[in-house]
Amino acid sequence: MTSDWGKSTYSTGANECLEVRGGAVHTDVRDSQHPQLGHIVYPPGAWVAFLNSVRNREL
């Protein structure tokens, strides 16, 4: 797991985005405006399924 959090290159300057930290075992996601509130842990399969749904405009 990398300790670096990253934002999407598609994020605007409005600061309304998520930050993601990926690893081999799971992916962490948190609110960029409130990182102190913690993060959600997604298993790799669930995160990939979510990203595919967004790419396919299913959400």
Backbone as XML, in Angstrom:
<?xml version="1.0"?>
<chain id="A" units="angstrom">
  <residue number="1" name="MET">
    <atom name="N" x="0.857" y="-1.174" z="0.000"/>
    <atom name="CA" x="0.000" y="0.000" z="0.000"/>
    <atom name="C" x="0.896" y="1.228" z="0.000"/>
  </residue>
  <residue number="2" name="THR">
    <atom name="N" x="0.604" y="2.098" z="-0.910"/>
    <atom name="CA" x="1.323" y="3.364" z="-0.929"/>
    <atom name="C" x="0.699" y="4.311" z="0.099"/>
  </residue>
  <residue number="3" name="SER">
    <atom name="N" x="1.480" y="5.169" z="0.688"/>
    <atom name="CA" x="0.937" y="6.119" z="1.657"/>
    <atom name="C" x="0.478" y="7.405" z="0.976"/>
  </residue>
  <residue number="4" name="ASP">
    <atom name="N" x="0.669" y="7.505" z="-0.337"/>
    <atom name="CA" x="0.305" y="8.708" z="-1.072"/>
    <atom name="C" x="-1.153" y="8.668" z="-1.522"/>
  </residue>
  <residue number="5" name="TRP">
    <atom name="N" x="-1.883" y="9.716" z="-1.184"/>
    <atom name="CA" x="-3.254" y="9.873" z="-1.643"/>
    <atom name="C" x="-3.223" y="10.669" z="-2.933"/>
  </residue>
  <residue number="6" name="GLY">
    <atom name="N" x="-4.085" y="10.316" z="-3.873"/>
    <atom name="CA" x="-4.121" y="11.025" z="-5.144"/>
    <atom name="C" x="-5.527" y="11.437" z="-5.518"/>
  </residue>
  <residue number="7" name="LYS">
    <atom name="N" x="-5.629" y="12.509" z="-6.293"/>
    <atom name="CA" x="-6.905" y="12.979" z="-6.822"/>
    <atom name="C" x="-6.926" y="12.725" z="-8.318"/>
  </residue>
  <residue number="8" name="SER">
    <atom name="N" x="-8.105" y="12.616" z="-8.861"/>
    <atom name="CA" x="-8.271" y="12.437" z="-10.289"/>
    <atom name="C" x="-7.748" y="13.649" z="-11.042"/>
  </residue>
  <residue number="9" name="THR">
    <atom name="N" x="-7.194" y="13.415" z="-12.203"/>
    <atom name="CA" x="-6.763" y="14.522" z="-13.052"/>
    <atom name="C" x="-7.965" y="15.268" z="-13.622"/>
  </residue>
  <residue number="10" name="TYR">
    <atom name="N" x="-9.163" y="14.696" z="-13.500"/>
    <atom name="CA" x="-10.390" y="15.336" z="-13.959"/>
    <atom name="C" x="-10.995" y="16.261" z="-12.901"/>
  </residue>
  <residue number="11" name="SER">
    <atom name="N" x="-10.417" y="16.284" z="-11.719"/>
    <atom name="CA" x="-10.951" y="17.121" z="-10.643"/>
    <atom name="C" x="-10.821" y="18.593" z="-11.007"/>
  </residue>
  <residue number="12" name="THR">
    <atom name="N" x="-11.838" y="19.345" z="-10.639"/>
    <atom name="CA" x="-11.798" y="20.789" z="-10.879"/>
    <atom name="C" x="-11.225" y="21.474" z="-9.653"/>
  </residue>
  <residue number="13" name="GLY">
    <atom name="N" x="-11.130" y="22.759" z="-9.692"/>
    <atom name="CA" x="-10.614" y="23.528" z="-8.565"/>
    <atom name="C" x="-11.616" y="23.705" z="-7.447"/>
  </residue>
  <residue number="14" name="ALA">
    <atom name="N" x="-12.798" y="23.071" z="-7.539"/>
    <atom name="CA" x="-13.845" y="23.268" z="-6.538"/>
    <atom name="C" x="-13.606" y="22.475" z="-5.255"/>
  </residue>
  <residue number="15" name="ASN">
    <atom name="N" x="-12.595" y="21.643" z="-5.216"/>
    <atom name="CA" x="-12.255" y="20.833" z="-4.042"/>
    <atom name="C" x="-13.361" y="19.866" z="-3.628"/>
  </residue>
  <residue number="16" name="GLU">
    <atom name="N" x="-14.226" y="19.513" z="-4.533"/>
    <atom name="CA" x="-15.290" y="18.552" z="-4.257"/>
    <atom name="C" x="-14.944" y="17.225" z="-4.923"/>
  </residue>
  <residue number="17" name="CYS">
    <atom name="N" x="-13.993" y="16.542" z="-4.369"/>
    <atom name="CA" x="-13.580" y="15.296" z="-4.987"/>
    <atom name="C" x="-13.135" y="14.294" z="-3.930"/>
  </residue>
  <residue number="18" name="LEU">
    <atom name="N" x="-12.868" y="13.122" z="-4.400"/>
    <atom name="CA" x="-12.374" y="12.052" z="-3.545"/>
    <atom name="C" x="-10.881" y="11.902" z="-3.745"/>
  </residue>
  <residue number="19" name="GLU">
    <atom name="N" x="-10.245" y="11.346" z="-2.743"/>
    <atom name="CA" x="-8.845" y="10.975" z="-2.853"/>
    <atom name="C" x="-8.772" y="9.461" z="-2.746"/>
  </residue>
  <residue number="20" name="VAL">
    <atom name="N" x="-7.849" y="8.875" z="-3.507"/>
    <atom name="CA" x="-7.723" y="7.427" z="-3.562"/>
    <atom name="C" x="-6.285" y="7.042" z="-3.276"/>
  </residue>
  <residue number="21" name="ARG">
    <atom name="N" x="-6.151" y="5.923" z="-2.547"/>
    <atom name="CA" x="-4.835" y="5.348" z="-2.249"/>
    <atom name="C" x="-4.960" y="3.869" z="-2.557"/>
  </residue>
  <residue number="22" name="GLY">
    <atom name="N" x="-4.176" y="3.402" z="-3.506"/>
    <atom name="CA" x="-4.302" y="2.021" z="-3.951"/>
    <atom name="C" x="-3.199" y="1.110" z="-3.467"/>
  </residue>
  <residue number="23" name="GLY">
    <atom name="N" x="-3.530" y="-0.158" z="-3.427"/>
    <atom name="CA" x="-2.570" y="-1.179" z="-3.035"/>
    <atom name="C" x="-2.949" y="-2.515" z="-3.644"/>
  </residue>
  <residue number="24" name="ALA">
    <atom name="N" x="-2.167" y="-3.523" z="-3.386"/>
    <atom name="CA" x="-2.415" y="-4.850" z="-3.952"/>
    <atom name="C" x="-3.596" y="-5.548" z="-3.288"/>
  </residue>
  <residue number="25" name="VAL">
    <atom name="N" x="-3.874" y="-5.230" z="-2.027"/>
    <atom name="CA" x="-4.911" y="-5.927" z="-1.275"/>
    <atom name="C" x="-6.235" y="-5.175" z="-1.272"/>
  </residue>
  <residue number="26" name="HIS">
    <atom name="N" x="-6.201" y="-3.847" z="-1.233"/>
    <atom name="CA" x="-7.426" y="-3.050" z="-1.212"/>
    <atom name="C" x="-7.140" y="-1.628" z="-1.662"/>
  </residue>
  <residue number="27" name="THR">
    <atom name="N" x="-8.212" y="-0.862" z="-1.865"/>
    <atom name="CA" x="-8.128" y="0.544" z="-2.249"/>
    <atom name="C" x="-8.856" y="1.365" z="-1.197"/>
  </residue>
  <residue number="28" name="ASP">
    <atom name="N" x="-8.235" y="2.443" z="-0.744"/>
    <atom name="CA" x="-8.838" y="3.343" z="0.240"/>
    <atom name="C" x="-9.369" y="4.581" z="-0.476"/>
  </residue>
  <residue number="29" name="VAL">
    <atom name="N" x="-10.543" y="5.058" z="-0.038"/>
    <atom name="CA" x="-11.159" y="6.242" z="-0.624"/>
    <atom name="C" x="-11.598" y="7.160" z="0.515"/>
  </residue>
  <residue number="30" name="ARG">
    <atom name="N" x="-11.329" y="8.468" z="0.368"/>
    <atom name="CA" x="-11.745" y="9.425" z="1.394"/>
    <atom name="C" x="-12.195" y="10.732" z="0.753"/>
  </residue>
  <residue number="31" name="ASP">
    <atom name="N" x="-12.890" y="11.532" z="1.518"/>
    <atom name="CA" x="-13.348" y="12.852" z="1.112"/>
    <atom name="C" x="-12.158" y="13.808" z="1.200"/>
  </residue>
  <residue number="32" name="SER">
    <atom name="N" x="-11.879" y="14.503" z="0.112"/>
    <atom name="CA" x="-10.715" y="15.393" z="0.112"/>
    <atom name="C" x="-10.887" y="16.590" z="1.038"/>
  </residue>
  <residue number="33" name="GLN">
    <atom name="N" x="-12.134" y="16.985" z="1.317"/>
    <atom name="CA" x="-12.365" y="18.127" z="2.197"/>
    <atom name="C" x="-12.318" y="17.748" z="3.672"/>
  </residue>
  <residue number="34" name="HIS">
    <atom name="N" x="-12.508" y="16.466" z="3.980"/>
    <atom name="CA" x="-12.552" y="16.025" z="5.371"/>
    <atom name="C" x="-11.749" y="14.739" z="5.576"/>
  </residue>
  <residue number="35" name="PRO">
    <atom name="N" x="-10.470" y="14.751" z="5.255"/>
    <atom name="CA" x="-9.675" y="13.523" z="5.373"/>
    <atom name="C" x="-9.560" y="13.010" z="6.806"/>
  </residue>
  <residue number="36" name="GLN">
    <atom name="N" x="-9.760" y="13.885" z="7.766"/>
    <atom name="CA" x="-9.659" y="13.485" z="9.170"/>
    <atom name="C" x="-10.800" y="12.554" z="9.585"/>
  </residue>
  <residue number="37" name="LEU">
    <atom name="N" x="-11.851" y="12.458" z="8.784"/>
    <atom name="CA" x="-12.985" y="11.592" z="9.115"/>
    <atom name="C" x="-12.740" y="10.132" z="8.756"/>
  </residue>
  <residue number="38" name="GLY">
    <atom name="N" x="-11.601" y="9.845" z="8.181"/>
    <atom name="CA" x="-11.268" y="8.460" z="7.861"/>
    <atom name="C" x="-11.517" y="8.142" z="6.401"/>
  </residue>
  <residue number="39" name="HIS">
    <atom name="N" x="-11.522" y="6.850" z="6.102"/>
    <atom name="CA" x="-11.661" y="6.419" z="4.718"/>
    <atom name="C" x="-12.457" y="5.118" z="4.645"/>
  </residue>
  <residue number="40" name="ILE">
    <atom name="N" x="-12.890" y="4.791" z="3.440"/>
    <atom name="CA" x="-13.604" y="3.546" z="3.164"/>
    <atom name="C" x="-12.624" y="2.615" z="2.462"/>
  </residue>
  <residue number="41" name="VAL">
    <atom name="N" x="-12.642" y="1.347" z="2.829"/>
    <atom name="CA" x="-11.756" y="0.351" z="2.232"/>
    <atom name="C" x="-12.566" y="-0.508" z="1.265"/>
  </residue>
  <residue number="42" name="TYR">
    <atom name="N" x="-12.109" y="-0.582" z="0.021"/>
    <atom name="CA" x="-12.753" y="-1.404" z="-1.002"/>
    <atom name="C" x="-11.846" y="-2.554" z="-1.401"/>
  </residue>
  <residue number="43" name="PRO">
    <atom name="N" x="-12.388" y="-3.773" z="-1.465"/>
    <atom name="CA" x="-11.602" y="-4.881" z="-2.028"/>
    <atom name="C" x="-11.348" y="-4.596" z="-3.510"/>
  </residue>
  <residue number="44" name="PRO">
    <atom name="N" x="-10.269" y="-5.109" z="-4.078"/>
    <atom name="CA" x="-9.932" y="-4.796" z="-5.474"/>
    <atom name="C" x="-11.077" y="-5.070" z="-6.454"/>
  </residue>
  <residue number="45" name="GLY">
    <atom name="N" x="-11.767" y="-6.173" z="-6.323"/>
    <atom name="CA" x="-12.848" y="-6.487" z="-7.250"/>
    <atom name="C" x="-13.969" y="-5.473" z="-7.204"/>
  </residue>
  <residue number="46" name="ALA">
    <atom name="N" x="-14.316" y="-5.007" z="-6.024"/>
    <atom name="CA" x="-15.386" y="-4.026" z="-5.869"/>
    <atom name="C" x="-14.976" y="-2.682" z="-6.449"/>
  </residue>
  <residue number="47" name="TRP">
    <atom name="N" x="-13.750" y="-2.278" z="-6.238"/>
    <atom name="CA" x="-13.279" y="-0.998" z="-6.760"/>
    <atom name="C" x="-13.234" y="-1.024" z="-8.286"/>
  </residue>
  <residue number="48" name="VAL">
    <atom name="N" x="-12.742" y="-2.113" z="-8.854"/>
    <atom name="CA" x="-12.687" y="-2.241" z="-10.312"/>
    <atom name="C" x="-14.098" y="-2.234" z="-10.892"/>
  </residue>
  <residue number="49" name="ALA">
    <atom name="N" x="-15.032" y="-2.927" z="-10.262"/>
    <atom name="CA" x="-16.421" y="-2.948" z="-10.738"/>
    <atom name="C" x="-17.016" y="-1.541" z="-10.699"/>
  </residue>
  <residue number="50" name="PHE">
    <atom name="N" x="-16.748" y="-0.781" z="-9.634"/>
    <atom name="CA" x="-17.232" y="0.594" z="-9.537"/>
    <atom name="C" x="-16.671" y="1.454" z="-10.666"/>
  </residue>
  <residue number="51" name="LEU">
    <atom name="N" x="-15.364" y="1.384" z="-10.883"/>
    <atom name="CA" x="-14.743" y="2.186" z="-11.937"/>
    <atom name="C" x="-15.292" y="1.818" z="-13.311"/>
  </residue>
  <residue number="52" name="ASN">
    <atom name="N" x="-15.492" y="0.534" z="-13.563"/>
    <atom name="CA" x="-16.056" y="0.104" z="-14.843"/>
    <atom name="C" x="-17.468" y="0.641" z="-15.020"/>
  </residue>
  <residue number="53" name="SER">
    <atom name="N" x="-18.258" y="0.645" z="-13.963"/>
    <atom name="CA" x="-19.618" y="1.176" z="-14.041"/>
    <atom name="C" x="-19.623" y="2.660" z="-14.362"/>
  </residue>
  <residue number="54" name="VAL">
    <atom name="N" x="-18.686" y="3.396" z="-13.778"/>
    <atom name="CA" x="-18.586" y="4.828" z="-14.071"/>
    <atom name="C" x="-18.161" y="5.033" z="-15.529"/>
  </residue>
  <residue number="55" name="ARG">
    <atom name="N" x="-17.169" y="4.289" z="-15.949"/>
    <atom name="CA" x="-16.686" y="4.414" z="-17.348"/>
    <atom name="C" x="-17.786" y="4.079" z="-18.358"/>
  </residue>
  <residue number="56" name="ASN">
    <atom name="N" x="-18.622" y="3.102" z="-18.018"/>
    <atom name="CA" x="-19.686" y="2.675" z="-18.917"/>
    <atom name="C" x="-20.975" y="3.483" z="-18.743"/>
  </residue>
  <residue number="57" name="ARG">
    <atom name="N" x="-20.904" y="4.525" z="-17.904"/>
    <atom name="CA" x="-22.037" y="5.409" z="-17.628"/>
    <atom name="C" x="-23.262" y="4.639" z="-17.105"/>
  </residue>
  <residue number="58" name="GLU">
    <atom name="N" x="-23.002" y="3.652" z="-16.283"/>
    <atom name="CA" x="-24.065" y="2.853" z="-15.684"/>
    <atom name="C" x="-24.520" y="3.436" z="-14.350"/>
  </residue>
  <residue number="59" name="LEU">
    <atom name="N" x="-23.797" y="4.380" z="-13.813"/>
    <atom name="CA" x="-24.150" y="5.018" z="-12.541"/>
    <atom name="C" x="-24.598" y="6.431" z="-12.760"/>
  </residue>
</chain>
